[in-house]
Amino acid sequence: MKLKAIVLAMMTLSALTLAGCGSDGEKGATGATGATGADGSNGQDGTDGRDYTAANEWFMAGQDAVTKASGNSISDSAGKAKNIILFVGDGMGISTLTAARIYQGQQQGKSGEENRLSFETFPYSGLVKTYSANQQTPDSAPTMTAIVTGVKTKDGIISVSDAAVRDQCSTSTGHEVMTALELAEIAGMSTGIISTARLTHATPAATYAHSVERNWEADSDMPQAALDAGCKDIASQLIDFPYGDGPEVAMGGGRTYFMPNTETDPEYGRAGRRNDGRDLTTEWTSKYSDGAYVWNRAQFMSVDTNSVKHLLGLFENSHMQYEADRVNGDGAGEPSLAEMTSRALDMLKQNDSGYFLMVEGGRIDHAHHAGNAARALEDTVALSDAVRVAIEKADKDTLILVTADHSHVFTIAGYPVRGNPILGLVRGVDASGAAATTYSTDSNGMPYTTLGYANGPGFGFGSAAVNTDSNRPDLNLYAVTDVDYRQEATVPLGSETHAGEDVAVYAKGPGAQLVTGSVEQNMLFHVMNYAANLVGRAEAAQN
Amino acid sequence: MKILPMLLLLCPALVSATEFCPDARPTDAWGVSYQLSGDKQGTLLLLRQQAQTAFYNPQNQIAEWWRFDNPKHPQFSRVFGEAKRRIDYYAGDLRTLGVRVSQAEIESFTSEHLRQVLTKVPQSSCTTAEAYEGEYQQVHYQLLWSTTLGLPLVLETEVGGKVSRWQAQQLLTNDTVKQQLQQWQRYQRTDFADVGDNDQDPFLAKMINQGFVEHSEHAAYDSHGHPLGNHGH
Ligand SMILES: [Zn+2]
């Protein structure tokens, strides 16, 4: 009885809201009585006898979403997913998603808030706890390890359990943990690794390498003791990959970690970082007779995905360009994350045994560390575009997960009016609820941006114009919506830090229903394993 | 502004006094040592090898090192000699920091633009140099510009009565410059983009806490570790 009363109260409230906002006039004639609802609420019209549900778009859209969701009574059996695509936005916290969604919507000329990133349409989602085995706020090494191995570990450690000690080679032996990508290779599936960061960076590395130190990307980064004790650098582990027939696709940045110090980079003219004399790019093409190596966009576009079965693409010396700088800022030309995803799927789909593909938007994190929101949002939108490609290209038997490794201390603050430029100064609403004519101000009468950071390099702005009363710069003097603008920070640090709150996970495809509620990050591996039966398929392939 | 040349005629010695007056630009690697006098004191070395330019403060062993081998891809490093460490900045990193890179400004010791905004005045002490003087953004400048080196021989600034004077002292040899650049090449490198993920590294942690990201455009350091350069933005 109590429940009914609450429902009734909600209805009344809706009716009142409708009357108050006068949308009847805007929407034209009163609509016909709506279709009978599943919950039998039809007929509870407003006091004027109209069916208010026909006139209020919020109400109808919400009802629509519930109707669709009520059809979700799936309980897919284990192993129903043939393929898995895992998208990771490095540092893509929930505030980043909200801001990027608005940013993309506003780029399309809309007010923005109503926009949805491609994966925000997925039927299932959940919250993910990101702490590592030894830190409340983690880095990418333990978080990606959790996602792809099912095991939480300590900060700085890549796909080795927390029995190991960071930077101590001898402690890794016997504690390496199997990754989803390795299982997929053993199972005879095709695999791919794509990132806009270096391929040797923590997130992509966790899929194919095992290291007690994320910074051991080339042998020259390693202490002699670690080399003597037999630990291998991360780049060499991609080439020496021992399972199945090796990854089919590996694309991203980090060329210099694959090149000997006797060779100079084709784009930068700088020497490679390998002291061991190995040229891993030529090793790739000699190891895989059907393999190819490309390092610029033109070469990438001309790859014949029917004949090339193992593709290595290294498009930058270090990390790839930010999406905001990619087209005009790069000398040799780089593919977008969406283009890499598209090409990778063309190749991986050819295997009847299925595939596992990991795609990382790797530079969202870096732009945040620099306190530069615009570039973080551009790269988030680029990840959304890559997911859209996957939605279009992947068959129905594919589980698609979209998540982040960790968040950033990035906030969306104040009470900006609907449609206020997301990178702009806060302009609120006046007493009547309409857009205010002036910017909102702080206690000192100074304007502020909607987006900001709790710490980082944006504090104080160095020698630039500073209001001595408030110690905040007068943002009226800054082009705050410029892509190069660095948002303000509360605590001065040379680099903005990660944040410890939950991130989101979105899922679509067989097994997606497992992604719901609040989960530990390492649970995501088990979702993928259940959905695609990775362990079972790997074991079967070995017999 | 118009009266400045007249003022200069009254005291021409200020800008033109230099014993260092090179009549040719050395080839390959070379450099110039500058002495800072007046309100601030110190030494600064400008090192040059082809498309590389570095500003090096020998007192604190900190350098700013630019490479323009590919002008579309300017590369920048902060060098910390004591720690034998280097932070490398790629073009995108510089943009996130709001640094707009001008090769001409960096290679001319920030003076390329000054020559356009200041007034050319006569001088007699160096036949391969031109003198300039004037006010720019509340700073009074006197500049003696070497046409052979494409660098200032004297750069004097006056702000609120405080005078600072950079004076070129001598050329640095090919070997000195090459050895220095080669040494920096061997230092342990960290990409700027990766600094934030490495707060367990004691050197980087210190840098993160100190906020080593300067907010000036290409800043040469004075003896106090403060950036030299007069471009607010
Ligand atoms: Zn990070």
PDB file of N, CA, C and O in Angstrom, chain A residues 135 166 198 201 214-215 267-268 270 273 316-319 321-322 325 329-331 363 365-366 369-370 372 375 457 462 484 486 493-495 498, chain B residues 67 69-70 72-73 75 86 88 90 92-93 95-98 100 189 191-198 200 207-209 211-213 215 233:
ATOM      1  N   GLN A 135      47.495   0.686  -2.872  1.00  0.00           N
ATOM      2  CA  GLN A 135      47.209   2.127  -2.881  1.00  0.00           C
ATOM      3  C   GLN A 135      45.710   2.394  -3.049  1.00  0.00           C
ATOM      4  O   GLN A 135      45.041   1.725  -3.839  1.00  0.00           O
ATOM      5  N   ARG A 166      57.763  -4.223  -6.372  1.00  0.00           N
ATOM      6  CA  ARG A 166      58.071  -3.363  -7.502  1.00  0.00           C
ATOM      7  C   ARG A 166      59.572  -3.176  -7.658  1.00  0.00           C
ATOM      8  O   ARG A 166      60.285  -3.010  -6.666  1.00  0.00           O
ATOM      9  N   ARG A 198      52.284   4.702 -25.902  1.00  0.00           N
ATOM     10  CA  ARG A 198      53.292   3.745 -26.361  1.00  0.00           C
ATOM     11  C   ARG A 198      52.751   2.332 -26.149  1.00  0.00           C
ATOM     12  O   ARG A 198      52.105   2.067 -25.129  1.00  0.00           O
ATOM     13  N   HIS A 201      53.579   1.072 -22.852  1.00  0.00           N
ATOM     14  CA  HIS A 201      53.054   1.787 -21.695  1.00  0.00           C
ATOM     15  C   HIS A 201      52.217   0.825 -20.847  1.00  0.00           C
ATOM     16  O   HIS A 201      51.748  -0.184 -21.351  1.00  0.00           O
ATOM     17  N   ARG A 214      56.837  -0.992 -14.319  1.00  0.00           N
ATOM     18  CA  ARG A 214      56.201  -0.500 -15.549  1.00  0.00           C
ATOM     19  C   ARG A 214      57.162   0.298 -16.421  1.00  0.00           C
ATOM     20  O   ARG A 214      56.955   0.427 -17.624  1.00  0.00           O
ATOM     21  N   ASN A 215      58.213   0.852 -15.819  1.00  0.00           N
ATOM     22  CA  ASN A 215      59.141   1.682 -16.587  1.00  0.00           C
ATOM     23  C   ASN A 215      60.220   0.893 -17.328  1.00  0.00           C
ATOM     24  O   ASN A 215      61.057   1.489 -18.001  1.00  0.00           O
ATOM     25  N   GLU A 267      61.323   9.612 -38.311  1.00  0.00           N
ATOM     26  CA  GLU A 267      60.554  10.851 -38.194  1.00  0.00           C
ATOM     27  C   GLU A 267      61.316  11.901 -37.387  1.00  0.00           C
ATOM     28  O   GLU A 267      61.204  13.090 -37.642  1.00  0.00           O
ATOM     29  N   TYR A 268      62.088  11.469 -36.421  1.00  0.00           N
ATOM     30  CA  TYR A 268      62.728  12.403 -35.488  1.00  0.00           C
ATOM     31  C   TYR A 268      64.244  12.454 -35.602  1.00  0.00           C
ATOM     32  O   TYR A 268      64.867  13.359 -35.061  1.00  0.00           O
ATOM     33  N   ARG A 270      66.274  10.693 -34.057  1.00  0.00           N
ATOM     34  CA  ARG A 270      66.915  10.354 -32.786  1.00  0.00           C
ATOM     35  C   ARG A 270      67.218   8.869 -32.725  1.00  0.00           C
ATOM     36  O   ARG A 270      66.526   8.052 -33.317  1.00  0.00           O
ATOM     37  N   ARG A 273      66.263   3.276 -28.368  1.00  0.00           N
ATOM     38  CA  ARG A 273      66.575   3.118 -26.942  1.00  0.00           C
ATOM     39  C   ARG A 273      67.095   1.745 -26.576  1.00  0.00           C
ATOM     40  O   ARG A 273      67.266   1.438 -25.396  1.00  0.00           O
ATOM     41  N   GLU A 316      54.618   6.741 -33.614  1.00  0.00           N
ATOM     42  CA  GLU A 316      55.367   7.836 -32.983  1.00  0.00           C
ATOM     43  C   GLU A 316      56.566   7.264 -32.247  1.00  0.00           C
ATOM     44  O   GLU A 316      56.583   6.108 -31.841  1.00  0.00           O
ATOM     45  N   ASN A 317      57.561   8.114 -32.082  1.00  0.00           N
ATOM     46  CA  ASN A 317      58.719   7.790 -31.273  1.00  0.00           C
ATOM     47  C   ASN A 317      58.280   7.426 -29.855  1.00  0.00           C
ATOM     48  O   ASN A 317      58.678   6.412 -29.303  1.00  0.00           O
ATOM     49  N   SER A 318      57.463   8.289 -29.277  1.00  0.00           N
ATOM     50  CA  SER A 318      56.902   8.047 -27.948  1.00  0.00           C
ATOM     51  C   SER A 318      55.394   7.876 -28.099  1.00  0.00           C
ATOM     52  O   SER A 318      54.951   7.141 -28.979  1.00  0.00           O
ATOM     53  N   HIS A 319      54.605   8.573 -27.273  1.00  0.00           N
ATOM     54  CA  HIS A 319      53.154   8.466 -27.411  1.00  0.00           C
ATOM     55  C   HIS A 319      52.703   9.055 -28.748  1.00  0.00           C
ATOM     56  O   HIS A 319      53.362   9.935 -29.298  1.00  0.00           O
ATOM     57  N   GLN A 321      50.205  11.354 -31.168  1.00  0.00           N
ATOM     58  CA  GLN A 321      49.728  12.720 -30.958  1.00  0.00           C
ATOM     59  C   GLN A 321      48.384  12.715 -30.225  1.00  0.00           C
ATOM     60  O   GLN A 321      47.610  11.771 -30.341  1.00  0.00           O
ATOM     61  N   TYR A 322      48.129  13.802 -29.515  1.00  0.00           N
ATOM     62  CA  TYR A 322      46.771  14.008 -29.022  1.00  0.00           C
ATOM     63  C   TYR A 322      45.847  14.116 -30.234  1.00  0.00           C
ATOM     64  O   TYR A 322      46.241  14.633 -31.284  1.00  0.00           O
ATOM     65  N   ASP A 325      45.687  17.368 -31.963  1.00  0.00           N
ATOM     66  CA  ASP A 325      46.853  17.795 -32.743  1.00  0.00           C
ATOM     67  C   ASP A 325      47.155  16.844 -33.896  1.00  0.00           C
ATOM     68  O   ASP A 325      48.098  17.057 -34.649  1.00  0.00           O
ATOM     69  N   GLY A 329      49.179  18.569 -36.462  1.00  0.00           N
ATOM     70  CA  GLY A 329      50.391  18.621 -35.654  1.00  0.00           C
ATOM     71  C   GLY A 329      51.420  17.572 -35.981  1.00  0.00           C
ATOM     72  O   GLY A 329      52.533  17.618 -35.471  1.00  0.00           O
ATOM     73  N   ASP A 330      51.098  16.587 -36.812  1.00  0.00           N
ATOM     74  CA  ASP A 330      52.030  15.499 -37.011  1.00  0.00           C
ATOM     75  C   ASP A 330      52.672  15.542 -38.383  1.00  0.00           C
ATOM     76  O   ASP A 330      52.009  15.721 -39.393  1.00  0.00           O
ATOM     77  N   GLY A 331      53.971  15.345 -38.401  1.00  0.00           N
ATOM     78  CA  GLY A 331      54.706  15.397 -39.647  1.00  0.00           C
ATOM     79  C   GLY A 331      54.410  14.240 -40.574  1.00  0.00           C
ATOM     80  O   GLY A 331      54.054  14.426 -41.741  1.00  0.00           O
ATOM     81  N   ARG A 363      45.760   8.728 -24.089  1.00  0.00           N
ATOM     82  CA  ARG A 363      46.287  10.058 -23.798  1.00  0.00           C
ATOM     83  C   ARG A 363      45.321  10.959 -23.034  1.00  0.00           C
ATOM     84  O   ARG A 363      45.636  12.104 -22.729  1.00  0.00           O
ATOM     85  N   ASP A 365      44.584  10.471 -20.089  1.00  0.00           N
ATOM     86  CA  ASP A 365      45.364  10.577 -18.851  1.00  0.00           C
ATOM     87  C   ASP A 365      46.413  11.679 -18.919  1.00  0.00           C
ATOM     88  O   ASP A 365      46.578  12.463 -17.985  1.00  0.00           O
ATOM     89  N   HIS A 366      47.126  11.744 -20.031  1.00  0.00           N
ATOM     90  CA  HIS A 366      48.238  12.695 -20.123  1.00  0.00           C
ATOM     91  C   HIS A 366      47.753  14.141 -20.159  1.00  0.00           C
ATOM     92  O   HIS A 366      48.346  15.025 -19.545  1.00  0.00           O
ATOM     93  N   HIS A 369      46.874  15.067 -16.700  1.00  0.00           N
ATOM     94  CA  HIS A 369      48.066  15.336 -15.887  1.00  0.00           C
ATOM     95  C   HIS A 369      48.593  16.748 -16.158  1.00  0.00           C
ATOM     96  O   HIS A 369      49.143  17.405 -15.281  1.00  0.00           O
ATOM     97  N   ALA A 370      48.440  17.205 -17.394  1.00  0.00           N
ATOM     98  CA  ALA A 370      48.909  18.544 -17.748  1.00  0.00           C
ATOM     99  C   ALA A 370      47.882  19.610 -17.375  1.00  0.00           C
ATOM    100  O   ALA A 370      48.123  20.798 -17.564  1.00  0.00           O
ATOM    101  N   ASN A 372      45.009  20.057 -18.798  1.00  0.00           N
ATOM    102  CA  ASN A 372      44.482  20.578 -20.068  1.00  0.00           C
ATOM    103  C   ASN A 372      43.229  19.784 -20.458  1.00  0.00           C
ATOM    104  O   ASN A 372      43.302  18.757 -21.122  1.00  0.00           O
ATOM    105  N   ARG A 375      42.056  18.803 -24.411  1.00  0.00           N
ATOM    106  CA  ARG A 375      42.668  17.651 -25.077  1.00  0.00           C
ATOM    107  C   ARG A 375      42.183  16.329 -24.477  1.00  0.00           C
ATOM    108  O   ARG A 375      42.006  15.346 -25.190  1.00  0.00           O
ATOM    109  N   PRO A 457      49.172  21.646 -12.371  1.00  0.00           N
ATOM    110  CA  PRO A 457      49.970  22.800 -12.797  1.00  0.00           C
ATOM    111  C   PRO A 457      49.148  24.064 -13.048  1.00  0.00           C
ATOM    112  O   PRO A 457      49.731  25.127 -13.249  1.00  0.00           O
ATOM    113  N   GLY A 462      51.563  31.209 -12.637  1.00  0.00           N
ATOM    114  CA  GLY A 462      52.896  31.796 -12.702  1.00  0.00           C
ATOM    115  C   GLY A 462      52.889  33.300 -12.832  1.00  0.00           C
ATOM    116  O   GLY A 462      52.270  34.012 -12.037  1.00  0.00           O
ATOM    117  N   ASP A 484      44.327  25.029 -25.892  1.00  0.00           N
ATOM    118  CA  ASP A 484      45.568  25.040 -25.126  1.00  0.00           C
ATOM    119  C   ASP A 484      45.395  25.556 -23.696  1.00  0.00           C
ATOM    120  O   ASP A 484      46.346  25.580 -22.927  1.00  0.00           O
ATOM    121  N   ARG A 486      44.823  25.856 -19.865  1.00  0.00           N
ATOM    122  CA  ARG A 486      45.018  24.936 -18.743  1.00  0.00           C
ATOM    123  C   ARG A 486      44.106  25.374 -17.598  1.00  0.00           C
ATOM    124  O   ARG A 486      44.210  26.494 -17.112  1.00  0.00           O
ATOM    125  N   LEU A 493      50.712  21.586  -7.968  1.00  0.00           N
ATOM    126  CA  LEU A 493      51.596  20.445  -8.237  1.00  0.00           C
ATOM    127  C   LEU A 493      52.052  20.565  -9.691  1.00  0.00           C
ATOM    128  O   LEU A 493      51.293  21.044 -10.532  1.00  0.00           O
ATOM    129  N   GLY A 494      53.257  20.089  -9.968  1.00  0.00           N
ATOM    130  CA  GLY A 494      53.762  20.134 -11.329  1.00  0.00           C
ATOM    131  C   GLY A 494      52.974  19.258 -12.269  1.00  0.00           C
ATOM    132  O   GLY A 494      52.954  19.470 -13.482  1.00  0.00           O
ATOM    133  N   SER A 495      52.315  18.251 -11.718  1.00  0.00           N
ATOM    134  CA  SER A 495      51.511  17.352 -12.537  1.00  0.00           C
ATOM    135  C   SER A 495      50.255  16.979 -11.771  1.00  0.00           C
ATOM    136  O   SER A 495      50.333  16.613 -10.590  1.00  0.00           O
ATOM    137  N   HIS A 498      46.084  11.242 -10.405  1.00  0.00           N
ATOM    138  CA  HIS A 498      44.927  10.359 -10.541  1.00  0.00           C
ATOM    139  C   HIS A 498      43.997  10.572  -9.351  1.00  0.00           C
ATOM    140  O   HIS A 498      44.398  11.149  -8.340  1.00  0.00           O
TER     141      HIS A 498
ATOM    142  N   ARG B  67      65.500  21.261 -30.015  1.00  0.00           N
ATOM    143  CA  ARG B  67      65.946  20.676 -31.285  1.00  0.00           C
ATOM    144  C   ARG B  67      64.879  20.905 -32.353  1.00  0.00           C
ATOM    145  O   ARG B  67      63.725  20.584 -32.144  1.00  0.00           O
ATOM    146  N   ASP B  69      65.283  19.824 -35.667  1.00  0.00           N
ATOM    147  CA  ASP B  69      65.645  19.024 -36.844  1.00  0.00           C
ATOM    148  C   ASP B  69      64.449  18.889 -37.779  1.00  0.00           C
ATOM    149  O   ASP B  69      64.572  18.955 -38.983  1.00  0.00           O
ATOM    150  N   ASN B  70      63.299  18.651 -37.184  1.00  0.00           N
ATOM    151  CA  ASN B  70      62.054  18.666 -37.932  1.00  0.00           C
ATOM    152  C   ASN B  70      61.231  19.833 -37.370  1.00  0.00           C
ATOM    153  O   ASN B  70      60.657  19.713 -36.297  1.00  0.00           O
ATOM    154  N   LYS B  72      58.415  20.983 -37.769  1.00  0.00           N
ATOM    155  CA  LYS B  72      57.032  20.700 -37.386  1.00  0.00           C
ATOM    156  C   LYS B  72      56.968  19.956 -36.056  1.00  0.00           C
ATOM    157  O   LYS B  72      55.946  19.879 -35.408  1.00  0.00           O
ATOM    158  N   HIS B  73      58.084  19.370 -35.693  1.00  0.00           N
ATOM    159  CA  HIS B  73      58.173  18.578 -34.466  1.00  0.00           C
ATOM    160  C   HIS B  73      59.243  19.146 -33.550  1.00  0.00           C
ATOM    161  O   HIS B  73      60.238  18.484 -33.291  1.00  0.00           O
ATOM    162  N   GLN B  75      61.456  19.688 -30.565  1.00  0.00           N
ATOM    163  CA  GLN B  75      61.654  18.850 -29.386  1.00  0.00           C
ATOM    164  C   GLN B  75      62.363  19.667 -28.323  1.00  0.00           C
ATOM    165  O   GLN B  75      63.290  20.404 -28.610  1.00  0.00           O
ATOM    166  N   ARG B  86      66.736  13.978 -17.472  1.00  0.00           N
ATOM    167  CA  ARG B  86      66.211  14.802 -18.541  1.00  0.00           C
ATOM    168  C   ARG B  86      64.700  14.604 -18.622  1.00  0.00           C
ATOM    169  O   ARG B  86      64.229  13.472 -18.512  1.00  0.00           O
ATOM    170  N   ASP B  88      61.827  15.080 -21.376  1.00  0.00           N
ATOM    171  CA  ASP B  88      61.623  15.365 -22.802  1.00  0.00           C
ATOM    172  C   ASP B  88      60.180  15.794 -23.055  1.00  0.00           C
ATOM    173  O   ASP B  88      59.248  15.139 -22.600  1.00  0.00           O
ATOM    174  N   TYR B  90      57.403  16.624 -26.041  1.00  0.00           N
ATOM    175  CA  TYR B  90      57.041  16.561 -27.454  1.00  0.00           C
ATOM    176  C   TYR B  90      56.095  17.714 -27.773  1.00  0.00           C
ATOM    177  O   TYR B  90      55.611  18.408 -26.874  1.00  0.00           O
ATOM    178  N   GLY B  92      53.038  17.998 -28.636  1.00  0.00           N
ATOM    179  CA  GLY B  92      51.738  17.999 -27.962  1.00  0.00           C
ATOM    180  C   GLY B  92      51.855  18.395 -26.498  1.00  0.00           C
ATOM    181  O   GLY B  92      50.976  19.065 -25.948  1.00  0.00           O
ATOM    182  N   ASP B  93      52.954  17.977 -25.856  1.00  0.00           N
ATOM    183  CA  ASP B  93      53.167  18.353 -24.451  1.00  0.00           C
ATOM    184  C   ASP B  93      53.304  19.858 -24.323  1.00  0.00           C
ATOM    185  O   ASP B  93      52.759  20.483 -23.411  1.00  0.00           O
ATOM    186  N   ARG B  95      52.118  22.074 -26.227  1.00  0.00           N
ATOM    187  CA  ARG B  95      50.823  22.724 -26.450  1.00  0.00           C
ATOM    188  C   ARG B  95      49.947  22.617 -25.201  1.00  0.00           C
ATOM    189  O   ARG B  95      49.240  23.564 -24.848  1.00  0.00           O
ATOM    190  N   THR B  96      49.988  21.464 -24.514  1.00  0.00           N
ATOM    191  CA  THR B  96      49.161  21.351 -23.299  1.00  0.00           C
ATOM    192  C   THR B  96      49.619  22.356 -22.255  1.00  0.00           C
ATOM    193  O   THR B  96      48.851  22.755 -21.395  1.00  0.00           O
ATOM    194  N   LEU B  97      50.861  22.765 -22.320  1.00  0.00           N
ATOM    195  CA  LEU B  97      51.387  23.723 -21.352  1.00  0.00           C
ATOM    196  C   LEU B  97      51.232  25.160 -21.842  1.00  0.00           C
ATOM    197  O   LEU B  97      51.666  26.096 -21.186  1.00  0.00           O
ATOM    198  N   GLY B  98      50.609  25.314 -23.007  1.00  0.00           N
ATOM    199  CA  GLY B  98      50.378  26.651 -23.529  1.00  0.00           C
ATOM    200  C   GLY B  98      51.639  27.306 -24.044  1.00  0.00           C
ATOM    201  O   GLY B  98      51.702  28.529 -24.176  1.00  0.00           O
ATOM    202  N   ARG B 100      53.918  28.353 -26.882  1.00  0.00           N
ATOM    203  CA  ARG B 100      53.944  28.515 -28.342  1.00  0.00           C
ATOM    204  C   ARG B 100      55.398  28.661 -28.761  1.00  0.00           C
ATOM    205  O   ARG B 100      56.089  29.572 -28.325  1.00  0.00           O
ATOM    206  N   ARG B 189      66.102   9.522 -19.368  1.00  0.00           N
ATOM    207  CA  ARG B 189      65.034  10.352 -19.932  1.00  0.00           C
ATOM    208  C   ARG B 189      63.667   9.965 -19.390  1.00  0.00           C
ATOM    209  O   ARG B 189      63.383   8.784 -19.210  1.00  0.00           O
ATOM    210  N   ASP B 191      59.599  11.062 -20.447  1.00  0.00           N
ATOM    211  CA  ASP B 191      58.704  11.924 -21.220  1.00  0.00           C
ATOM    212  C   ASP B 191      57.879  12.760 -20.256  1.00  0.00           C
ATOM    213  O   ASP B 191      57.393  12.245 -19.251  1.00  0.00           O
ATOM    214  N   PHE B 192      57.681  14.016 -20.586  1.00  0.00           N
ATOM    215  CA  PHE B 192      56.868  14.871 -19.723  1.00  0.00           C
ATOM    216  C   PHE B 192      55.497  14.243 -19.470  1.00  0.00           C
ATOM    217  O   PHE B 192      54.974  14.286 -18.353  1.00  0.00           O
ATOM    218  N   ALA B 193      54.921  13.627 -20.510  1.00  0.00           N
ATOM    219  CA  ALA B 193      53.588  13.037 -20.374  1.00  0.00           C
ATOM    220  C   ALA B 193      53.556  11.951 -19.310  1.00  0.00           C
ATOM    221  O   ALA B 193      52.512  11.662 -18.739  1.00  0.00           O
ATOM    222  N   ASP B 194      54.696  11.350 -19.011  1.00  0.00           N
ATOM    223  CA  ASP B 194      54.744  10.243 -18.065  1.00  0.00           C
ATOM    224  C   ASP B 194      55.093  10.674 -16.653  1.00  0.00           C
ATOM    225  O   ASP B 194      55.101   9.850 -15.739  1.00  0.00           O
ATOM    226  N   VAL B 195      55.408  11.932 -16.475  1.00  0.00           N
ATOM    227  CA  VAL B 195      55.832  12.392 -15.153  1.00  0.00           C
ATOM    228  C   VAL B 195      54.760  12.110 -14.104  1.00  0.00           C
ATOM    229  O   VAL B 195      55.043  11.610 -13.020  1.00  0.00           O
ATOM    230  N   GLY B 196      53.514  12.401 -14.449  1.00  0.00           N
ATOM    231  CA  GLY B 196      52.425  12.256 -13.481  1.00  0.00           C
ATOM    232  C   GLY B 196      52.198  10.840 -13.004  1.00  0.00           C
ATOM    233  O   GLY B 196      51.609  10.626 -11.944  1.00  0.00           O
ATOM    234  N   ASP B 197      52.639   9.865 -13.770  1.00  0.00           N
ATOM    235  CA  ASP B 197      52.449   8.462 -13.391  1.00  0.00           C
ATOM    236  C   ASP B 197      53.619   7.925 -12.585  1.00  0.00           C
ATOM    237  O   ASP B 197      53.702   6.734 -12.318  1.00  0.00           O
ATOM    238  N   ASN B 198      54.559   8.791 -12.237  1.00  0.00           N
ATOM    239  CA  ASN B 198      55.799   8.306 -11.618  1.00  0.00           C
ATOM    240  C   ASN B 198      56.142   9.055 -10.339  1.00  0.00           C
ATOM    241  O   ASN B 198      57.289   9.421 -10.127  1.00  0.00           O
ATOM    242  N   GLN B 200      56.498   7.899  -7.551  1.00  0.00           N
ATOM    243  CA  GLN B 200      57.348   7.128  -6.638  1.00  0.00           C
ATOM    244  C   GLN B 200      58.825   7.280  -6.983  1.00  0.00           C
ATOM    245  O   GLN B 200      59.692   6.852  -6.233  1.00  0.00           O
ATOM    246  N   MET B 207      60.257  17.042  -8.505  1.00  0.00           N
ATOM    247  CA  MET B 207      59.887  17.953  -9.586  1.00  0.00           C
ATOM    248  C   MET B 207      58.389  18.248  -9.571  1.00  0.00           C
ATOM    249  O   MET B 207      57.971  19.380  -9.790  1.00  0.00           O
ATOM    250  N   ILE B 208      57.598  17.223  -9.296  1.00  0.00           N
ATOM    251  CA  ILE B 208      56.146  17.410  -9.247  1.00  0.00           C
ATOM    252  C   ILE B 208      55.800  18.372  -8.106  1.00  0.00           C
ATOM    253  O   ILE B 208      54.990  19.279  -8.252  1.00  0.00           O
ATOM    254  N   ASN B 209      56.472  18.183  -6.959  1.00  0.00           N
ATOM    255  CA  ASN B 209      56.180  19.046  -5.811  1.00  0.00           C
ATOM    256  C   ASN B 209      56.637  20.474  -6.040  1.00  0.00           C
ATOM    257  O   ASN B 209      55.983  21.422  -5.623  1.00  0.00           O
ATOM    258  N   GLY B 211      56.834  21.876  -8.846  1.00  0.00           N
ATOM    259  CA  GLY B 211      56.155  22.477  -9.989  1.00  0.00           C
ATOM    260  C   GLY B 211      57.150  22.950 -11.023  1.00  0.00           C
ATOM    261  O   GLY B 211      57.220  24.116 -11.350  1.00  0.00           O
ATOM    262  N   PHE B 212      57.955  22.028 -11.530  1.00  0.00           N
ATOM    263  CA  PHE B 212      59.046  22.414 -12.424  1.00  0.00           C
ATOM    264  C   PHE B 212      58.562  22.893 -13.776  1.00  0.00           C
ATOM    265  O   PHE B 212      59.334  23.346 -14.591  1.00  0.00           O
ATOM    266  N   VAL B 213      57.276  22.783 -14.001  1.00  0.00           N
ATOM    267  CA  VAL B 213      56.746  23.259 -15.261  1.00  0.00           C
ATOM    268  C   VAL B 213      56.646  24.776 -15.182  1.00  0.00           C
ATOM    269  O   VAL B 213      55.773  25.325 -14.541  1.00  0.00           O
ATOM    270  N   HIS B 215      55.903  28.548 -16.272  1.00  0.00           N
ATOM    271  CA  HIS B 215      54.767  29.074 -17.023  1.00  0.00           C
ATOM    272  C   HIS B 215      55.188  30.088 -18.074  1.00  0.00           C
ATOM    273  O   HIS B 215      54.374  30.708 -18.708  1.00  0.00           O
ATOM    274  N   HIS B 233      52.135  36.242 -21.031  1.00  0.00           N
ATOM    275  CA  HIS B 233      51.097  35.831 -21.981  1.00  0.00           C
ATOM    276  C   HIS B 233      49.828  35.483 -21.262  1.00  0.00           C
ATOM    277  O   HIS B 233      49.741  35.635 -20.063  1.00  0.00           O
TER     278      HIS B 233
END
